[in-house]
């Protein structure tokens, strides 16, 4: 069953309902720029097939497609996907990206990919082990010699003095251990904690710490 989150009035909200409400609050939520760590890690990688998990309004998928990647991009929100597709058309990429709606706890894109990118898969409605299950499925979708790139927040931004909810941000070690990857099949190429500038919604100066794992599938499954 899909995860649920409580409304302020106590009624349950599904993952789809939560993220639809999130995106419908504003005409544009994100900056429209690709994630910094995606650019840093993938800019020099030869293009192939890519899967963008939680693509939001499409900036990462568009950046990849502009560099020759054959991109499948998925999000749970129809509103986010519609905005992403509209942005792709503005970049003259209409039809070049396969946009798919998935609640990744329930369904997952088919196929194998040279790159599977999971940036900031933090979802308040998620159940305790949901993110781990999704990331394990993401690993299964990596083609031989392909890359699994996982980026997640390590803590709240410095300008958040009173966090709105209690959240455990998993460390790189926790993510890696929970994936349970066979060391004969996988090689961790990068495990890093990165501090980056991160301004608040009202322009507050600050930083945020992120975790990054870049893991390569070095051989096919046994």
XYZ file of N, CA, C and O in Angstrom:
888
model
N 0.848 -1.199 0.000
C 0.000 0.000 0.000
C 0.880 1.244 0.000
O 1.897 1.295 0.681
N 0.458 2.243 -0.734
C 1.241 3.475 -0.800
C 1.266 4.160 0.553
O 0.314 4.100 1.323
N 2.383 4.829 0.817
C 2.533 5.527 2.092
C 1.539 6.675 2.204
O 1.081 7.224 1.219
N 1.221 7.032 3.445
C 0.311 8.136 3.691
C 0.940 9.115 4.662
O 1.854 8.791 5.406
N 0.396 10.332 4.648
C 0.871 11.403 5.524
C -0.379 12.061 6.082
O -1.395 12.174 5.402
N -0.313 12.503 7.316
C -1.494 13.080 7.947
C -1.689 14.544 7.551
O -0.761 15.341 7.576
N -2.919 14.892 7.148
C -3.305 16.296 7.013
C -3.306 16.937 8.396
O -3.307 16.266 9.428
N -3.318 18.258 8.410
C -3.432 18.959 9.685
C -4.703 18.584 10.419
O -4.753 18.621 11.646
N -5.750 18.215 9.657
C -7.010 17.853 10.308
C -7.063 16.381 10.699
O -8.083 15.895 11.171
N -5.945 15.652 10.484
C -5.862 14.272 10.932
C -6.201 13.238 9.891
O -6.012 12.052 10.124
N -6.712 13.643 8.724
C -7.046 12.678 7.689
C -5.795 12.266 6.928
O -4.840 13.021 6.827
N -5.809 11.049 6.395
C -4.641 10.513 5.701
C -4.513 11.113 4.311
O -5.503 11.387 3.640
N -3.277 11.298 3.886
C -2.986 11.827 2.557
C -2.009 10.874 1.882
O -0.984 10.521 2.447
N -2.336 10.428 0.674
C -1.432 9.536 -0.039
C -0.222 10.313 -0.537
O -0.201 11.542 -0.547
N 0.783 9.558 -0.984
C 1.980 10.179 -1.541
C 1.633 11.078 -2.712
O 2.134 12.203 -2.823
N 0.774 10.598 -3.597
C 0.378 11.393 -4.766
C -0.320 12.668 -4.317
O -0.021 13.766 -4.809
N -1.236 12.559 -3.387
C -1.952 13.744 -2.907
C -1.000 14.745 -2.258
O -1.131 15.957 -2.474
N -0.048 14.240 -1.491
C 0.907 15.123 -0.817
C 1.695 15.941 -1.831
O 1.802 17.164 -1.716
N 2.274 15.250 -2.830
C 3.134 15.951 -3.777
C 2.348 16.783 -4.780
O 2.835 17.820 -5.259
N 1.136 16.381 -5.097
C 0.299 17.244 -5.939
C 0.018 18.565 -5.220
O 0.128 19.650 -5.808
N -0.323 18.489 -3.949
C -0.571 19.707 -3.176
C 0.695 20.550 -3.085
O 0.644 21.787 -3.185
N 1.827 19.900 -2.927
C 3.113 20.599 -2.838
C 3.373 21.421 -4.097
O 3.735 22.602 -4.023
N 3.188 20.817 -5.253
C 3.487 21.524 -6.506
C 2.414 22.535 -6.878
O 2.705 23.538 -7.537
N 1.194 22.310 -6.476
C 0.127 23.232 -6.841
C 0.117 24.498 -5.994
O -0.584 25.457 -6.317
N 0.923 24.515 -4.927
C 0.997 25.720 -4.101
C 1.650 26.881 -4.826
O 1.378 28.043 -4.540
N 2.555 26.569 -5.776
C 3.271 27.612 -6.521
C 3.362 27.219 -7.989
O 3.379 26.034 -8.327
N 3.477 28.221 -8.855
C 3.579 27.942 -10.289
C 4.918 27.318 -10.639
O 5.017 26.579 -11.618
N 5.953 27.635 -9.886
C 7.266 27.010 -10.069
C 7.899 26.862 -8.705
O 8.017 27.824 -7.955
N 8.333 25.637 -8.395
C 8.899 25.357 -7.080
C 10.421 25.472 -7.097
O 11.013 26.083 -6.211
N 11.055 24.894 -8.124
C 12.506 24.799 -8.165
C 13.104 25.823 -9.125
O 12.394 26.461 -9.904
N 14.423 25.942 -9.102
C 15.122 27.013 -9.831
C 15.130 26.829 -11.337
O 15.316 27.792 -12.084
N 14.959 25.595 -11.807
C 15.103 25.319 -13.233
C 16.524 24.967 -13.626
O 16.789 24.633 -14.781
N 17.443 24.987 -12.674
C 18.829 24.607 -12.932
C 19.064 23.162 -12.492
O 18.489 22.724 -11.497
N 19.924 22.421 -13.193
C 20.208 21.039 -12.781
C 20.930 21.019 -11.445
O 21.610 21.978 -11.070
N 20.791 19.918 -10.730
C 21.453 19.777 -9.445
C 22.966 19.823 -9.611
O 23.542 19.177 -10.496
N 23.609 20.591 -8.737
C 25.046 20.838 -8.820
C 25.847 19.541 -8.846
O 26.793 19.381 -9.630
N 25.492 18.585 -7.985
C 26.290 17.368 -7.887
C 26.075 16.450 -9.082
O 26.975 15.682 -9.442
N 24.914 16.504 -9.713
C 24.730 15.774 -10.966
C 25.687 16.312 -12.015
O 26.379 15.546 -12.700
N 25.742 17.625 -12.160
C 26.623 18.246 -13.153
C 28.075 17.910 -12.843
O 28.846 17.525 -13.733
N 28.457 18.025 -11.577
C 29.845 17.765 -11.197
C 30.268 16.344 -11.522
O 31.376 16.103 -12.010
N 29.385 15.387 -11.274
C 29.760 13.983 -11.411
C 29.567 13.423 -12.813
O 30.247 12.471 -13.204
N 28.647 13.987 -13.595
C 28.249 13.349 -14.847
C 28.681 14.135 -16.086
O 28.675 13.613 -17.188
N 29.101 15.367 -15.906
C 29.428 16.206 -17.066
C 30.465 15.554 -17.980
O 30.417 15.706 -19.203
N 31.411 14.823 -17.419
C 32.471 14.218 -18.224
C 32.206 12.759 -18.582
O 33.052 12.107 -19.202
N 31.029 12.238 -18.214
C 30.684 10.843 -18.494
C 30.064 10.741 -19.884
O 29.212 11.551 -20.254
N 30.480 9.759 -20.660
C 29.919 9.560 -21.995
C 28.430 9.268 -21.899
O 27.980 8.504 -21.040
N 27.662 9.877 -22.788
C 26.206 9.734 -22.757
C 25.775 8.313 -23.095
O 26.415 7.613 -23.873
N 24.686 7.913 -22.463
C 24.075 6.617 -22.731
C 22.602 6.719 -22.383
O 21.958 7.729 -22.654
N 22.081 5.712 -21.715
C 20.694 5.753 -21.247
C 20.684 6.149 -19.778
O 21.557 5.741 -19.008
N 19.705 6.959 -19.387
C 19.647 7.467 -18.011
C 18.230 7.376 -17.472
O 17.257 7.593 -18.207
N 18.141 7.079 -16.188
C 16.876 7.084 -15.467
C 16.982 8.111 -14.352
O 17.859 8.024 -13.494
N 16.082 9.093 -14.376
C 16.039 10.153 -13.368
C 14.855 9.884 -12.454
O 13.691 10.014 -12.869
N 15.137 9.516 -11.215
C 14.092 9.177 -10.252
C 13.718 10.406 -9.439
O 14.575 11.040 -8.833
N 12.432 10.729 -9.407
C 11.988 11.936 -8.722
C 12.432 13.174 -9.478
O 13.084 14.057 -8.928
N 12.058 13.247 -10.745
C 12.587 14.284 -11.647
C 12.022 15.666 -11.384
O 12.542 16.655 -11.915
N 10.960 15.772 -10.576
C 10.373 17.077 -10.235
C 10.008 17.845 -11.506
O 9.339 17.289 -12.381
N 10.460 19.088 -11.622
C 10.086 19.917 -12.766
C 11.054 19.786 -13.949
O 10.988 20.556 -14.897
N 11.931 18.775 -13.877
C 12.620 18.327 -15.071
C 13.999 18.853 -15.365
O 14.583 18.500 -16.394
N 14.593 19.667 -14.496
C 15.861 20.309 -14.836
C 16.985 19.302 -15.077
O 17.778 19.457 -16.017
N 17.086 18.276 -14.231
C 18.152 17.284 -14.410
C 17.955 16.509 -15.709
O 18.913 16.273 -16.457
N 16.734 16.074 -15.952
C 16.454 15.297 -17.163
C 16.747 16.105 -18.417
O 17.315 15.583 -19.390
N 16.383 17.366 -18.407
C 16.644 18.234 -19.559
C 18.142 18.418 -19.756
O 18.643 18.345 -20.891
N 18.875 18.634 -18.679
C 20.323 18.802 -18.772
C 20.966 17.549 -19.375
O 21.841 17.646 -20.243
N 20.535 16.378 -18.937
C 21.071 15.136 -19.477
C 20.733 14.990 -20.957
O 21.600 14.634 -21.777
N 19.484 15.250 -21.314
C 19.065 15.100 -22.712
C 19.825 16.047 -23.629
O 20.171 15.686 -24.765
N 20.104 17.246 -23.160
C 20.860 18.203 -23.963
C 22.281 17.706 -24.242
O 22.902 18.146 -25.219
N 22.753 16.803 -23.410
C 24.098 16.260 -23.587
C 24.087 14.889 -24.245
O 25.091 14.174 -24.237
N 22.970 14.533 -24.824
C 22.903 13.322 -25.632
C 22.416 12.083 -24.931
O 22.347 11.008 -25.550
N 22.058 12.185 -23.661
C 21.535 11.025 -22.952
C 20.113 10.711 -23.418
O 19.328 11.613 -23.710
N 19.794 9.432 -23.480
C 18.428 8.977 -23.718
C 17.768 8.821 -22.349
O 18.083 7.882 -21.613
N 16.879 9.730 -22.017
C 16.432 9.888 -20.633
C 15.012 9.373 -20.422
O 14.097 9.707 -21.189
N 14.853 8.582 -19.376
C 13.546 8.270 -18.808
C 13.473 8.997 -17.471
O 14.386 8.864 -16.644
N 12.432 9.789 -17.281
C 12.311 10.606 -16.071
C 10.965 10.331 -15.422
O 9.930 10.318 -16.097
N 10.984 10.148 -14.119
C 9.758 9.779 -13.423
C 9.527 10.638 -12.194
O 10.467 11.051 -11.515
N 8.268 10.912 -11.934
C 7.870 11.601 -10.713
C 6.469 11.130 -10.345
O 5.722 10.625 -11.200
N 6.107 11.318 -9.089
C 4.787 10.909 -8.626
C 3.724 11.951 -8.970
O 2.540 11.636 -9.057
N 4.144 13.195 -9.199
C 3.208 14.303 -9.391
C 2.940 14.583 -10.866
O 3.862 14.886 -11.624
N 1.679 14.528 -11.267
C 1.298 14.879 -12.635
C 1.608 16.347 -12.916
O 2.017 16.702 -14.027
N 1.407 17.196 -11.929
C 1.683 18.627 -12.096
C 3.158 18.862 -12.382
O 3.528 19.608 -13.297
N 4.029 18.213 -11.620
C 5.470 18.358 -11.845
C 5.851 17.854 -13.224
O 6.638 18.497 -13.942
N 5.300 16.725 -13.629
C 5.639 16.155 -14.929
C 5.152 17.047 -16.073
O 5.847 17.202 -17.085
N 3.985 17.641 -15.911
C 3.481 18.549 -16.948
C 4.399 19.759 -17.088
O 4.690 20.213 -18.206
N 4.873 20.289 -15.977
C 5.810 21.423 -16.030
C 7.130 20.992 -16.669
O 7.723 21.737 -17.459
N 7.589 19.803 -16.322
C 8.837 19.305 -16.889
C 8.727 19.155 -18.399
O 9.636 19.554 -19.145
N 7.629 18.599 -18.850
C 7.439 18.407 -20.290
C 7.358 19.745 -21.011
O 7.900 19.916 -22.106
N 6.710 20.728 -20.391
C 6.630 22.057 -20.993
C 8.006 22.700 -21.074
O 8.345 23.349 -22.081
N 8.827 22.526 -20.042
C 10.185 23.066 -20.083
C 11.025 22.371 -21.148
O 11.836 23.015 -21.833
N 10.845 21.071 -21.287
C 11.574 20.339 -22.322
C 11.227 20.871 -23.708
O 12.111 21.002 -24.571
N 9.965 21.189 -23.921
C 9.560 21.745 -25.210
C 10.249 23.083 -25.460
O 10.669 23.375 -26.596
N 10.385 23.906 -24.431
C 11.076 25.192 -24.574
C 12.544 24.998 -24.950
O 13.144 25.858 -25.600
N 13.121 23.883 -24.515
C 14.512 23.567 -24.841
C 14.612 22.767 -26.143
O 15.670 22.207 -26.441
N 13.508 22.702 -26.879
C 13.442 21.971 -28.149
C 13.755 20.490 -27.950
O 14.420 19.855 -28.767
N 13.250 19.948 -26.842
C 13.430 18.538 -26.528
C 12.092 17.813 -26.429
O 12.011 16.744 -25.817
N 11.060 18.389 -27.004
C 9.738 17.762 -26.961
C 9.816 16.365 -27.575
O 10.298 16.180 -28.682
N 9.393 15.378 -26.828
C 9.414 14.003 -27.306
C 10.727 13.287 -27.114
O 10.820 12.080 -27.364
N 11.758 13.998 -26.664
C 13.079 13.377 -26.498
C 13.279 12.737 -25.133
O 14.245 11.992 -24.940
N 12.410 13.044 -24.190
C 12.493 12.489 -22.833
C 11.216 11.697 -22.571
O 10.109 12.168 -22.857
N 11.374 10.506 -22.048
C 10.230 9.657 -21.710
C 9.799 9.989 -20.284
O 10.408 9.540 -19.318
N 8.741 10.809 -20.157
C 8.233 11.196 -18.847
C 7.239 10.145 -18.371
O 6.294 9.811 -19.087
N 7.430 9.631 -17.180
C 6.553 8.590 -16.642
C 6.137 8.929 -15.220
O 6.970 9.345 -14.409
N 4.857 8.723 -14.931
C 4.370 8.929 -13.567
C 4.450 7.613 -12.803
O 3.913 6.590 -13.243
N 5.139 7.636 -11.674
C 5.238 6.466 -10.800
C 5.249 6.903 -9.350
O 5.954 7.851 -8.995
N 4.481 6.228 -8.529
C 4.739 6.194 -7.096
C 5.736 5.062 -6.931
O 5.383 3.879 -7.018
N 7.001 5.392 -6.728
C 8.067 4.405 -6.802
C 7.954 3.320 -5.739
O 8.592 2.269 -5.865
N 7.148 3.544 -4.733
C 6.893 2.485 -3.761
C 5.970 1.416 -4.330
O 5.889 0.303 -3.807
N 5.280 1.771 -5.436
C 4.301 0.873 -6.025
C 4.732 0.345 -7.388
O 4.593 -0.841 -7.683
N 5.235 1.225 -8.247
C 5.629 0.840 -9.603
C 6.977 1.472 -9.929
O 7.371 2.468 -9.317
N 7.650 0.894 -10.919
C 9.005 1.340 -11.245
C 9.196 1.230 -12.749
O 8.709 0.290 -13.373
N 9.926 2.182 -13.362
C 10.158 2.093 -14.807
C 10.889 0.803 -15.175
O 11.749 0.332 -14.433
N 10.559 0.254 -16.320
C 11.212 -0.972 -16.771
C 12.502 -0.652 -17.511
O 12.709 0.475 -17.967
N 13.367 -1.641 -17.618
C 14.590 -1.479 -18.397
C 15.838 -1.371 -17.540
O 15.783 -1.313 -16.307
N 16.979 -1.336 -18.232
C 18.285 -1.146 -17.613
C 18.902 0.138 -18.177
O 18.705 0.467 -19.348
N 19.702 0.812 -17.351
C 20.184 2.143 -17.705
C 21.662 2.274 -17.357
O 22.136 1.734 -16.366
N 22.375 3.059 -18.185
C 23.788 3.317 -17.924
C 23.990 4.251 -16.733
O 25.053 4.249 -16.115
N 22.973 5.021 -16.436
C 22.989 5.901 -15.264
C 21.621 5.872 -14.611
O 20.604 6.066 -15.295
N 21.599 5.613 -13.328
C 20.377 5.791 -12.532
C 20.686 6.861 -11.494
O 21.586 6.707 -10.668
N 19.949 7.969 -11.574
C 20.190 9.132 -10.722
C 19.028 9.304 -9.754
O 17.872 9.409 -10.171
N 19.353 9.330 -8.477
C 18.351 9.534 -7.424
C 18.809 10.702 -6.568
O 19.677 10.547 -5.699
N 18.257 11.874 -6.839
C 18.623 13.080 -6.100
C 17.499 13.470 -5.137
O 16.366 13.708 -5.558
N 17.833 13.507 -3.866
C 16.946 14.051 -2.833
C 15.594 13.327 -2.783
O 14.536 13.951 -2.790
N 15.661 12.010 -2.708
C 14.431 11.226 -2.558
C 14.022 11.218 -1.085
O 14.053 10.198 -0.404
N 13.645 12.396 -0.618
C 13.144 12.560 0.751
C 11.659 12.898 0.643
O 11.289 13.916 0.062
N 10.819 12.028 1.179
C 9.378 12.215 1.042
C 8.705 12.082 2.406
O 8.716 11.001 3.005
N 8.116 13.161 2.933
C 7.462 13.079 4.247
C 6.423 11.960 4.376
O 6.300 11.383 5.469
N 5.686 11.615 3.311
C 4.720 10.527 3.484
C 5.338 9.137 3.525
O 4.639 8.164 3.794
N 6.621 9.006 3.249
C 7.230 7.684 3.087
C 7.239 6.892 4.389
O 7.425 7.440 5.472
N 7.069 5.588 4.259
C 7.220 4.697 5.387
C 8.709 4.517 5.688
O 9.570 4.884 4.894
N 9.007 3.927 6.842
C 10.381 3.902 7.348
C 11.369 3.275 6.369
O 12.477 3.770 6.191
N 10.989 2.179 5.731
C 11.925 1.461 4.865
C 11.677 1.717 3.388
O 12.296 1.077 2.535
N 10.800 2.660 3.066
C 10.399 2.855 1.672
C 11.551 3.334 0.800
O 11.761 2.850 -0.314
N 12.324 4.305 1.296
C 13.427 4.844 0.495
C 14.461 3.761 0.205
O 14.977 3.673 -0.918
N 14.761 2.929 1.197
C 15.717 1.846 0.983
C 15.239 0.901 -0.099
O 16.019 0.499 -0.982
N 13.972 0.534 -0.077
C 13.431 -0.381 -1.086
C 13.518 0.241 -2.484
O 13.842 -0.446 -3.460
N 13.230 1.539 -2.574
C 13.308 2.216 -3.870
C 14.748 2.240 -4.374
O 15.017 1.984 -5.554
N 15.696 2.531 -3.489
C 17.087 2.591 -3.908
C 17.622 1.207 -4.277
O 18.456 1.080 -5.182
N 17.155 0.173 -3.616
C 17.541 -1.178 -4.019
C 16.997 -1.494 -5.408
O 17.682 -2.103 -6.237
N 15.786 -1.069 -5.671
C 15.211 -1.266 -7.011
C 15.980 -0.434 -8.032
O 16.188 -0.872 -9.174
N 16.425 0.752 -7.630
C 17.230 1.579 -8.521
C 18.522 0.861 -8.892
O 18.964 0.897 -10.051
N 19.155 0.209 -7.913
C 20.383 -0.533 -8.197
C 20.131 -1.658 -9.195
O 20.955 -1.914 -10.092
N 19.001 -2.313 -9.065
C 18.665 -3.390 -9.997
C 18.533 -2.874 -11.429
O 18.750 -3.627 -12.387
N 18.201 -1.603 -11.578
C 17.985 -1.024 -12.907
C 19.273 -0.543 -13.572
O 19.248 -0.075 -14.709
N 20.397 -0.646 -12.875
C 21.675 -0.213 -13.441
C 22.222 -1.296 -14.362
O 22.338 -2.468 -13.974
N 22.584 -0.915 -15.570
C 23.163 -1.849 -16.529
C 24.601 -2.198 -16.145
O 25.249 -1.446 -15.401
N 25.134 -3.317 -16.620
C 26.546 -3.626 -16.384
C 27.441 -2.470 -16.820
O 27.230 -1.877 -17.879
N 28.398 -2.125 -15.983
C 29.331 -1.008 -16.155
C 28.671 0.357 -15.932
O 29.318 1.389 -16.094
N 27.396 0.354 -15.557
C 26.670 1.605 -15.346
C 26.878 2.169 -13.956
O 27.504 1.561 -13.078
N 26.324 3.372 -13.755
C 26.491 4.118 -12.518
C 25.169 4.282 -11.773
O 24.126 4.540 -12.382
N 25.251 4.164 -10.468
C 24.165 4.543 -9.565
C 24.631 5.771 -8.802
O 25.644 5.722 -8.095
N 23.922 6.883 -8.973
C 24.286 8.137 -8.318
C 23.177 8.501 -7.337
O 22.039 8.754 -7.736
N 23.519 8.517 -6.049
C 22.549 8.815 -4.990
C 23.015 10.056 -4.247
O 24.119 10.083 -3.689
N 22.187 11.074 -4.243
C 22.473 12.314 -3.524
C 21.321 12.581 -2.562
O 20.148 12.523 -2.957
N 21.655 12.860 -1.323
C 20.622 13.134 -0.338
C 21.072 14.198 0.648
O 22.259 14.454 0.810
N 20.117 14.815 1.299
C 20.447 15.798 2.321
C 21.028 15.104 3.559
O 20.592 14.014 3.938
N 21.992 15.775 4.177
C 22.598 15.259 5.406
C 22.052 15.948 6.649
O 22.187 15.430 7.760
N 21.465 17.130 6.459
C 20.920 17.884 7.597
C 20.040 19.010 7.052
O 19.997 19.254 5.842
N 19.337 19.692 7.943
C 18.552 20.848 7.549
C 19.486 21.995 7.143
O 20.625 22.056 7.607
N 19.012 22.910 6.302
C 19.831 24.100 6.008
C 20.142 24.868 7.288
O 19.388 24.820 8.264
N 21.233 25.603 7.266
C 21.662 26.311 8.470
C 20.665 27.377 8.902
O 20.624 27.750 10.078
N 19.844 27.873 7.972
C 18.882 28.905 8.337
C 17.590 28.337 8.920
O 16.725 29.098 9.367
N 17.451 27.021 8.950
C 16.280 26.398 9.595
C 16.604 26.215 11.076
O 17.313 25.280 11.464
N 16.111 27.126 11.888
C 16.415 27.087 13.320
C 15.451 26.182 14.084
O 15.814 25.618 15.115
N 14.243 26.042 13.560
C 13.252 25.161 14.175
C 12.696 24.245 13.093
O 11.754 24.624 12.387
N 13.268 23.041 12.913
C 12.800 22.140 11.857
C 11.306 21.873 11.968
O 10.779 21.701 13.078
N 10.608 21.851 10.830
C 9.157 21.666 10.854
C 8.727 20.255 11.216
O 7.564 20.024 11.539
N 9.653 19.308 11.139
C 9.325 17.923 11.476
C 10.597 17.206 11.883
O 11.710 17.675 11.605
N 10.437 16.088 12.556
C 11.578 15.275 12.954
C 11.943 14.341 11.804
O 11.122 13.530 11.373
N 13.152 14.479 11.290
C 13.595 13.695 10.143
C 14.981 13.142 10.426
O 15.849 13.862 10.927
N 15.180 11.867 10.089
C 16.526 11.302 10.127
C 17.079 11.326 8.707
O 16.530 10.702 7.802
N 18.157 12.067 8.510
C 18.817 12.094 7.214
C 19.899 11.015 7.215
O 20.893 11.135 7.942
N 19.750 9.961 6.427
C 20.718 8.855 6.474
C 22.094 9.270 5.977
O 22.224 10.066 5.044
N 23.105 8.743 6.603
C 24.482 8.992 6.184
C 24.792 8.160 4.942
O 24.058 7.228 4.578
N 25.922 8.470 4.309
C 26.339 7.660 3.168
C 26.561 6.212 3.597
O 26.217 5.276 2.850
N 27.140 6.019 4.769
C 27.386 4.657 5.254
C 26.076 3.904 5.448
O 25.962 2.715 5.095
N 25.066 4.569 5.995
C 23.770 3.926 6.194
C 23.143 3.556 4.858
O 22.607 2.450 4.694
N 23.188 4.472 3.895
C 22.621 4.180 2.577
C 23.344 3.001 1.940
O 22.723 2.059 1.433
N 24.666 3.040 1.975
C 25.471 1.982 1.363
C 25.188 0.631 2.015
O 25.015 -0.382 1.315
N 25.132 0.597 3.338
C 24.899 -0.665 4.035
C 23.497 -1.212 3.755
O 23.320 -2.426 3.584
N 22.512 -0.326 3.673
C 21.145 -0.777 3.438
C 20.930 -1.284 2.017
O 20.040 -2.101 1.772
N 21.748 -0.826 1.091
C 21.640 -1.320 -0.285
C 22.033 -2.791 -0.381
O 21.555 -3.509 -1.270
N 22.934 -3.240 0.496
C 23.374 -4.642 0.534
C 23.899 -5.088 -0.831
O 23.547 -6.160 -1.338
N 24.755 -4.286 -1.429
C 25.301 -4.599 -2.741
C 26.459 -5.585 -2.629
O 27.291 -5.479 -1.727
N 26.519 -6.516 -3.559
C 27.584 -7.508 -3.598
C 28.892 -6.825 -3.993
O 29.000 -6.276 -5.099
N 29.911 -6.841 -3.138
C 31.172 -6.162 -3.473
C 31.869 -6.760 -4.690
O 32.721 -6.108 -5.299
N 31.520 -7.991 -5.065
C 32.086 -8.575 -6.270
C 31.460 -7.984 -7.529
O 32.025 -8.105 -8.620
N 30.312 -7.348 -7.350
C 29.573 -6.808 -8.493
C 29.593 -5.290 -8.549
O 29.403 -4.694 -9.617
N 29.854 -4.659 -7.409
C 29.744 -3.206 -7.312
C 31.017 -2.598 -6.727
O 31.647 -3.186 -5.853
N 31.341 -1.401 -7.182
C 32.486 -0.662 -6.663
C 32.045 0.753 -6.287
O 31.495 1.475 -7.122
N 32.293 1.140 -5.042
C 32.004 2.509 -4.609
C 33.114 3.414 -5.126
O 34.263 3.313 -4.695
N 32.781 4.290 -6.049
C 33.768 5.193 -6.634
C 33.890 6.499 -5.856
O 34.944 7.136 -5.870
N 32.821 6.885 -5.192
C 32.839 8.141 -4.445
C 31.858 8.056 -3.291
O 30.713 7.633 -3.471
N 32.313 8.448 -2.124
C 31.462 8.550 -0.935
C 31.891 9.821 -0.227
O 32.979 9.890 0.326
N 31.028 10.838 -0.250
C 31.472 12.175 0.162
C 30.329 12.940 0.820
O 29.148 12.721 0.531
N 30.709 13.840 1.706
C 29.782 14.812 2.288
C 30.199 16.188 1.768
O 31.368 16.556 1.848
N 29.242 16.925 1.237
C 29.528 18.193 0.558
C 28.742 19.318 1.218
O 27.523 19.197 1.430
N 29.422 20.401 1.546
C 28.753 21.623 2.002
C 28.569 22.552 0.806
O 29.521 22.796 0.057
N 27.379 23.076 0.632
C 27.127 23.966 -0.500
C 26.264 25.139 -0.051
O 25.529 25.046 0.936
N 26.374 26.220 -0.791
C 25.542 27.384 -0.501
C 24.082 27.034 -0.749
O 23.735 26.376 -1.728
N 23.231 27.471 0.146
C 21.809 27.149 0.018
C 21.006 28.272 0.674
O 20.900 28.344 1.901
N 20.469 29.138 -0.132
C 19.693 30.269 0.390
C 18.266 29.844 0.710
O 17.707 28.953 0.075
N 17.691 30.510 1.699
C 16.332 30.226 2.091
C 15.312 30.849 1.150
O 15.659 31.637 0.261
N 14.028 30.529 1.320
C 12.990 31.033 0.429
C 12.843 32.541 0.440
O 12.348 33.130 -0.521
N 13.277 33.184 1.506
C 13.247 34.643 1.591
C 14.623 35.245 1.328
O 14.880 36.404 1.650
N 15.511 34.440 0.738
C 16.848 34.922 0.429
C 17.833 34.840 1.573
O 18.928 35.406 1.495
N 17.476 34.115 2.641
C 18.370 34.009 3.783
C 19.681 33.327 3.364
O 19.650 32.268 2.726
N 20.822 33.891 3.709
C 22.086 33.223 3.398
C 22.257 31.989 4.263
O 21.794 31.934 5.407
N 22.903 30.978 3.723
C 23.137 29.777 4.498
C 23.785 28.698 3.664
O 24.111 28.889 2.492
N 23.988 27.558 4.284
C 24.565 26.401 3.610
C 23.736 25.167 3.956
O 22.938 25.176 4.894
N 23.947 24.121 3.173
C 23.324 22.839 3.470
C 24.324 21.737 3.149
O 25.079 21.827 2.178
N 24.327 20.717 3.952
C 25.249 19.593 3.786
C 24.509 18.441 3.097
O 23.408 18.063 3.489
N 25.147 17.916 2.049
C 24.577 16.814 1.285
C 25.514 15.616 1.292
O 26.745 15.764 1.382
N 24.917 14.438 1.150
C 25.669 13.192 1.003
C 25.630 12.751 -0.450
O 24.604 12.904 -1.126
N 26.721 12.179 -0.931
C 26.753 11.674 -2.301
C 27.441 10.320 -2.346
O 28.483 10.113 -1.720
N 26.824 9.405 -3.076
C 27.394 8.099 -3.368
C 27.372 7.897 -4.882
O 26.318 8.054 -5.515
N 28.530 7.560 -5.450
C 28.598 7.164 -6.857
C 29.135 5.746 -6.885
O 30.262 5.485 -6.474
N 28.305 4.829 -7.343
C 28.619 3.406 -7.273
C 28.507 2.814 -8.686
O 27.511 3.040 -9.375
N 29.513 2.048 -9.087
C 29.511 1.463 -10.424
C 29.261 -0.044 -10.353
O 29.843 -0.751 -9.519
N 28.414 -0.510 -11.248
C 28.223 -1.954 -11.411
C 29.363 -2.465 -12.293
O 29.401 -2.162 -13.492
N 30.311 -3.154 -11.716
C 31.541 -3.520 -12.431
C 31.399 -4.792 -13.244
O 32.241 -5.066 -14.108
N 30.372 -5.576 -12.989
C 30.149 -6.765 -13.805
C 28.667 -7.106 -13.732
O 27.928 -6.578 -12.923
N 28.229 -7.984 -14.610
C 26.835 -8.411 -14.618
C 26.584 -9.355 -13.445
O 27.521 -9.903 -12.849
N 25.292 -9.530 -13.147
C 24.952 -10.405 -12.030
C 25.375 -11.855 -12.312
O 25.455 -12.281 -13.443
N 25.629 -12.549 -11.243
C 25.982 -13.966 -11.383
C 24.735 -14.784 -11.644
O 23.662 -14.466 -11.188
